[in-house]
């Protein structure tokens, strides 16, 4: 059982590291209008779907800190990622549990959350006072839609292998952290 827990922790950490590397690596054909998929957002949605509010908020905090560490930290990603984690849990508990879980529903959640994250960042940029909200919004519309489209298209690639592994770990009884 301890070995399975170690494997579970390792897979979780390694999958986050791979998402960070995907953010940093220039992968040909992976951009739309200069925007890449938000790999950590996809991971956060995959993690949060079947977790508690607290664990989703903590995951959002940690991933927000990681993203702030590898990109511009002003404005911070922490608030938007914590909000995404919590909203994903609420969406799953109140809507998706009643529907069939498939790649379309996961992609739609990622699409909406990517729009939300980029909208929050646009509002944060507007509060910094360097640009007007109108100027920011013209640019942020492209950023939000590009990020949402790419992230939602890649969501099943991240979600299904991780979800399958987490389900196997849960059924073997070794997944009791943050559940």
mmCIF file of C-alpha atoms in Angstrom:
data_model
loop_
_atom_site.group_PDB
_atom_site.id
_atom_site.type_symbol
_atom_site.label_atom_id
_atom_site.label_comp_id
_atom_site.label_asym_id
_atom_site.label_seq_id
_atom_site.Cartn_x
_atom_site.Cartn_y
_atom_site.Cartn_z
ATOM 1 C CA UNK A 1 0.000 0.000 0.000
ATOM 2 C CA UNK A 2 2.841 2.405 0.784
ATOM 3 C CA UNK A 3 4.376 1.658 -2.602
ATOM 4 C CA UNK A 4 1.096 2.544 -4.343
ATOM 5 C CA UNK A 5 0.859 5.816 -2.418
ATOM 6 C CA UNK A 6 4.397 6.686 -3.418
ATOM 7 C CA UNK A 7 3.567 5.865 -7.034
ATOM 8 C CA UNK A 8 0.436 8.003 -6.809
ATOM 9 C CA UNK A 9 2.341 10.966 -5.360
ATOM 10 C CA UNK A 10 5.084 10.509 -7.950
ATOM 11 C CA UNK A 11 2.639 10.424 -10.857
ATOM 12 C CA UNK A 12 0.897 13.535 -9.558
ATOM 13 C CA UNK A 13 4.152 15.468 -9.165
ATOM 14 C CA UNK A 14 5.603 14.200 -12.448
ATOM 15 C CA UNK A 15 2.432 15.142 -14.326
ATOM 16 C CA UNK A 16 2.669 18.686 -12.932
ATOM 17 C CA UNK A 17 6.338 18.858 -13.917
ATOM 18 C CA UNK A 18 5.469 17.696 -17.440
ATOM 19 C CA UNK A 19 2.805 20.407 -17.667
ATOM 20 C CA UNK A 20 5.365 23.014 -16.575
ATOM 21 C CA UNK A 21 7.831 21.716 -19.158
ATOM 22 C CA UNK A 22 5.115 21.903 -21.826
ATOM 23 C CA UNK A 23 4.602 25.562 -20.898
ATOM 24 C CA UNK A 24 8.316 26.295 -21.213
ATOM 25 C CA UNK A 25 9.073 24.192 -24.301
ATOM 26 C CA UNK A 26 8.566 25.679 -27.749
ATOM 27 C CA UNK A 27 6.478 22.907 -29.305
ATOM 28 C CA UNK A 28 5.894 23.501 -33.044
ATOM 29 C CA UNK A 29 2.263 23.857 -34.072
ATOM 30 C CA UNK A 30 1.090 24.270 -30.504
ATOM 31 C CA UNK A 31 0.294 27.988 -30.665
ATOM 32 C CA UNK A 32 -2.675 29.983 -31.895
ATOM 33 C CA UNK A 33 -2.015 33.722 -32.356
ATOM 34 C CA UNK A 34 1.103 33.291 -30.219
ATOM 35 C CA UNK A 35 -0.852 31.735 -27.333
ATOM 36 C CA UNK A 36 -0.160 28.232 -25.994
ATOM 37 C CA UNK A 37 -2.553 25.913 -24.154
ATOM 38 C CA UNK A 38 -2.769 26.553 -20.435
ATOM 39 C CA UNK A 39 -1.424 23.166 -19.355
ATOM 40 C CA UNK A 40 -1.615 23.856 -15.624
ATOM 41 C CA UNK A 41 -5.238 24.966 -15.964
ATOM 42 C CA UNK A 42 -6.047 21.693 -17.731
ATOM 43 C CA UNK A 43 -4.297 19.765 -14.955
ATOM 44 C CA UNK A 44 -6.148 21.753 -12.288
ATOM 45 C CA UNK A 45 -9.535 20.989 -13.842
ATOM 46 C CA UNK A 46 -8.622 17.299 -14.133
ATOM 47 C CA UNK A 47 -7.525 17.243 -10.480
ATOM 48 C CA UNK A 48 -10.482 19.208 -9.148
ATOM 49 C CA UNK A 49 -13.266 17.248 -10.823
ATOM 50 C CA UNK A 50 -13.433 14.567 -8.150
ATOM 51 C CA UNK A 51 -11.867 16.293 -5.164
ATOM 52 C CA UNK A 52 -13.065 18.379 -2.230
ATOM 53 C CA UNK A 53 -13.323 22.161 -2.288
ATOM 54 C CA UNK A 54 -10.340 22.436 0.032
ATOM 55 C CA UNK A 55 -8.057 20.221 -2.051
ATOM 56 C CA UNK A 56 -9.084 22.029 -5.243
ATOM 57 C CA UNK A 57 -8.374 25.407 -3.644
ATOM 58 C CA UNK A 58 -4.996 24.179 -2.373
ATOM 59 C CA UNK A 59 -4.139 22.784 -5.811
ATOM 60 C CA UNK A 60 -5.130 26.135 -7.349
ATOM 61 C CA UNK A 61 -2.901 27.937 -4.859
ATOM 62 C CA UNK A 62 0.080 25.680 -5.562
ATOM 63 C CA UNK A 63 -0.341 25.784 -9.343
ATOM 64 C CA UNK A 64 -0.851 29.549 -9.238
ATOM 65 C CA UNK A 65 2.402 29.907 -7.315
ATOM 66 C CA UNK A 66 4.190 27.645 -9.793
ATOM 67 C CA UNK A 67 2.864 29.627 -12.758
ATOM 68 C CA UNK A 68 3.797 32.899 -11.063
ATOM 69 C CA UNK A 69 7.285 31.483 -10.599
ATOM 70 C CA UNK A 70 7.814 30.658 -14.271
ATOM 71 C CA UNK A 71 5.963 33.602 -15.828
ATOM 72 C CA UNK A 72 5.310 37.210 -14.927
ATOM 73 C CA UNK A 73 3.908 37.159 -11.422
ATOM 74 C CA UNK A 74 2.247 40.546 -11.648
ATOM 75 C CA UNK A 75 -0.692 40.138 -11.787
ATOM 76 C CA UNK A 76 -0.773 36.855 -9.931
ATOM 77 C CA UNK A 77 -2.390 33.654 -11.160
ATOM 78 C CA UNK A 78 -3.203 32.511 -7.627
ATOM 79 C CA UNK A 79 -6.694 33.981 -7.228
ATOM 80 C CA UNK A 80 -7.918 32.857 -10.639
ATOM 81 C CA UNK A 81 -6.522 29.339 -10.210
ATOM 82 C CA UNK A 82 -8.022 28.944 -6.750
ATOM 83 C CA UNK A 83 -11.366 30.130 -8.151
ATOM 84 C CA UNK A 84 -11.096 27.654 -11.035
ATOM 85 C CA UNK A 85 -10.442 24.792 -8.619
ATOM 86 C CA UNK A 86 -13.425 25.659 -6.447
ATOM 87 C CA UNK A 87 -15.778 26.289 -9.389
ATOM 88 C CA UNK A 88 -14.750 23.018 -11.025
ATOM 89 C CA UNK A 89 -15.660 21.103 -7.863
ATOM 90 C CA UNK A 90 -19.023 22.869 -7.691
ATOM 91 C CA UNK A 91 -19.742 22.248 -11.382
ATOM 92 C CA UNK A 92 -18.899 18.573 -10.986
ATOM 93 C CA UNK A 93 -20.967 18.100 -7.834
ATOM 94 C CA UNK A 94 -24.036 19.953 -9.081
ATOM 95 C CA UNK A 95 -24.038 19.353 -12.842
ATOM 96 C CA UNK A 96 -21.658 16.697 -14.112
ATOM 97 C CA UNK A 97 -22.500 14.055 -11.531
ATOM 98 C CA UNK A 98 -25.972 13.961 -13.062
ATOM 99 C CA UNK A 99 -24.630 13.765 -16.615
ATOM 100 C CA UNK A 100 -22.331 11.331 -18.321
ATOM 101 C CA UNK A 101 -18.713 12.350 -17.910
ATOM 102 C CA UNK A 102 -16.991 12.432 -21.268
ATOM 103 C CA UNK A 103 -14.337 14.362 -23.113
ATOM 104 C CA UNK A 104 -16.843 16.962 -24.319
ATOM 105 C CA UNK A 105 -17.947 17.929 -20.810
ATOM 106 C CA UNK A 106 -14.342 18.135 -19.603
ATOM 107 C CA UNK A 107 -13.373 20.207 -22.654
ATOM 108 C CA UNK A 108 -16.308 22.561 -22.057
ATOM 109 C CA UNK A 109 -15.314 23.086 -18.433
ATOM 110 C CA UNK A 110 -11.716 23.797 -19.468
ATOM 111 C CA UNK A 111 -12.968 26.202 -22.161
ATOM 112 C CA UNK A 112 -15.061 28.149 -19.660
ATOM 113 C CA UNK A 113 -12.350 28.179 -17.025
ATOM 114 C CA UNK A 114 -9.740 29.414 -19.521
ATOM 115 C CA UNK A 115 -12.054 32.310 -20.425
ATOM 116 C CA UNK A 116 -12.531 33.007 -16.710
ATOM 117 C CA UNK A 117 -8.784 32.970 -15.962
ATOM 118 C CA UNK A 118 -7.968 35.337 -18.821
ATOM 119 C CA UNK A 119 -10.858 37.660 -17.922
ATOM 120 C CA UNK A 120 -9.641 37.881 -14.330
ATOM 121 C CA UNK A 121 -6.127 38.638 -15.589
ATOM 122 C CA UNK A 122 -7.483 41.387 -17.859
ATOM 123 C CA UNK A 123 -9.279 42.931 -14.889
ATOM 124 C CA UNK A 124 -6.105 42.668 -12.816
ATOM 125 C CA UNK A 125 -4.112 44.356 -15.597
ATOM 126 C CA UNK A 126 -6.689 47.154 -15.778
ATOM 127 C CA UNK A 127 -6.308 47.772 -12.037
ATOM 128 C CA UNK A 128 -2.577 48.264 -12.521
ATOM 129 C CA UNK A 129 -3.444 51.469 -14.388
ATOM 130 C CA UNK A 130 -1.077 51.103 -17.351
ATOM 131 C CA UNK A 131 -3.833 50.560 -19.918
ATOM 132 C CA UNK A 132 -7.518 51.283 -20.259
ATOM 133 C CA UNK A 133 -9.975 48.437 -19.972
ATOM 134 C CA UNK A 134 -11.057 48.941 -23.603
ATOM 135 C CA UNK A 135 -7.492 48.584 -24.904
ATOM 136 C CA UNK A 136 -6.872 45.574 -22.712
ATOM 137 C CA UNK A 137 -10.115 43.895 -23.641
ATOM 138 C CA UNK A 138 -9.421 44.082 -27.380
ATOM 139 C CA UNK A 139 -6.193 42.171 -26.816
ATOM 140 C CA UNK A 140 -7.526 39.907 -24.063
ATOM 141 C CA UNK A 141 -10.390 38.689 -26.254
ATOM 142 C CA UNK A 142 -7.845 37.137 -28.595
ATOM 143 C CA UNK A 143 -5.811 35.771 -25.708
ATOM 144 C CA UNK A 144 -8.862 34.352 -23.920
ATOM 145 C CA UNK A 145 -10.345 32.698 -26.997
ATOM 146 C CA UNK A 146 -7.012 31.314 -28.204
ATOM 147 C CA UNK A 147 -6.189 29.931 -24.769
ATOM 148 C CA UNK A 148 -9.690 28.510 -24.320
ATOM 149 C CA UNK A 149 -9.757 26.835 -27.736
ATOM 150 C CA UNK A 150 -6.309 25.264 -27.427
ATOM 151 C CA UNK A 151 -6.712 24.271 -23.792
ATOM 152 C CA UNK A 152 -10.101 22.661 -24.356
ATOM 153 C CA UNK A 153 -8.817 20.736 -27.372
ATOM 154 C CA UNK A 154 -5.892 19.348 -25.363
ATOM 155 C CA UNK A 155 -7.896 18.740 -22.165
ATOM 156 C CA UNK A 156 -8.801 15.098 -22.938
ATOM 157 C CA UNK A 157 -5.131 14.279 -23.550
ATOM 158 C CA UNK A 158 -4.291 15.331 -19.992
ATOM 159 C CA UNK A 159 -7.552 14.404 -18.278
ATOM 160 C CA UNK A 160 -8.223 10.822 -19.332
ATOM 161 C CA UNK A 161 -4.841 9.211 -18.565
ATOM 162 C CA UNK A 162 -4.603 11.016 -15.221
ATOM 163 C CA UNK A 163 -8.213 10.306 -14.325
ATOM 164 C CA UNK A 164 -7.791 6.634 -15.191
ATOM 165 C CA UNK A 165 -4.690 6.389 -13.033
ATOM 166 C CA UNK A 166 -6.327 8.237 -10.128
ATOM 167 C CA UNK A 167 -9.361 5.940 -10.385
ATOM 168 C CA UNK A 168 -7.086 2.885 -10.248
ATOM 169 C CA UNK A 169 -5.298 4.283 -7.212
ATOM 170 C CA UNK A 170 -8.583 5.139 -5.532
ATOM 171 C CA UNK A 171 -9.975 1.654 -6.125
ATOM 172 C CA UNK A 172 -6.834 0.121 -4.654
ATOM 173 C CA UNK A 173 -7.294 2.237 -1.536
ATOM 174 C CA UNK A 174 -4.072 4.187 -1.796
ATOM 175 C CA UNK A 175 -5.552 7.526 -2.748
ATOM 176 C CA UNK A 176 -6.657 9.077 0.480
ATOM 177 C CA UNK A 177 -4.841 12.390 0.336
ATOM 178 C CA UNK A 178 -6.868 15.506 -0.432
ATOM 179 C CA UNK A 179 -9.925 13.456 -1.369
#
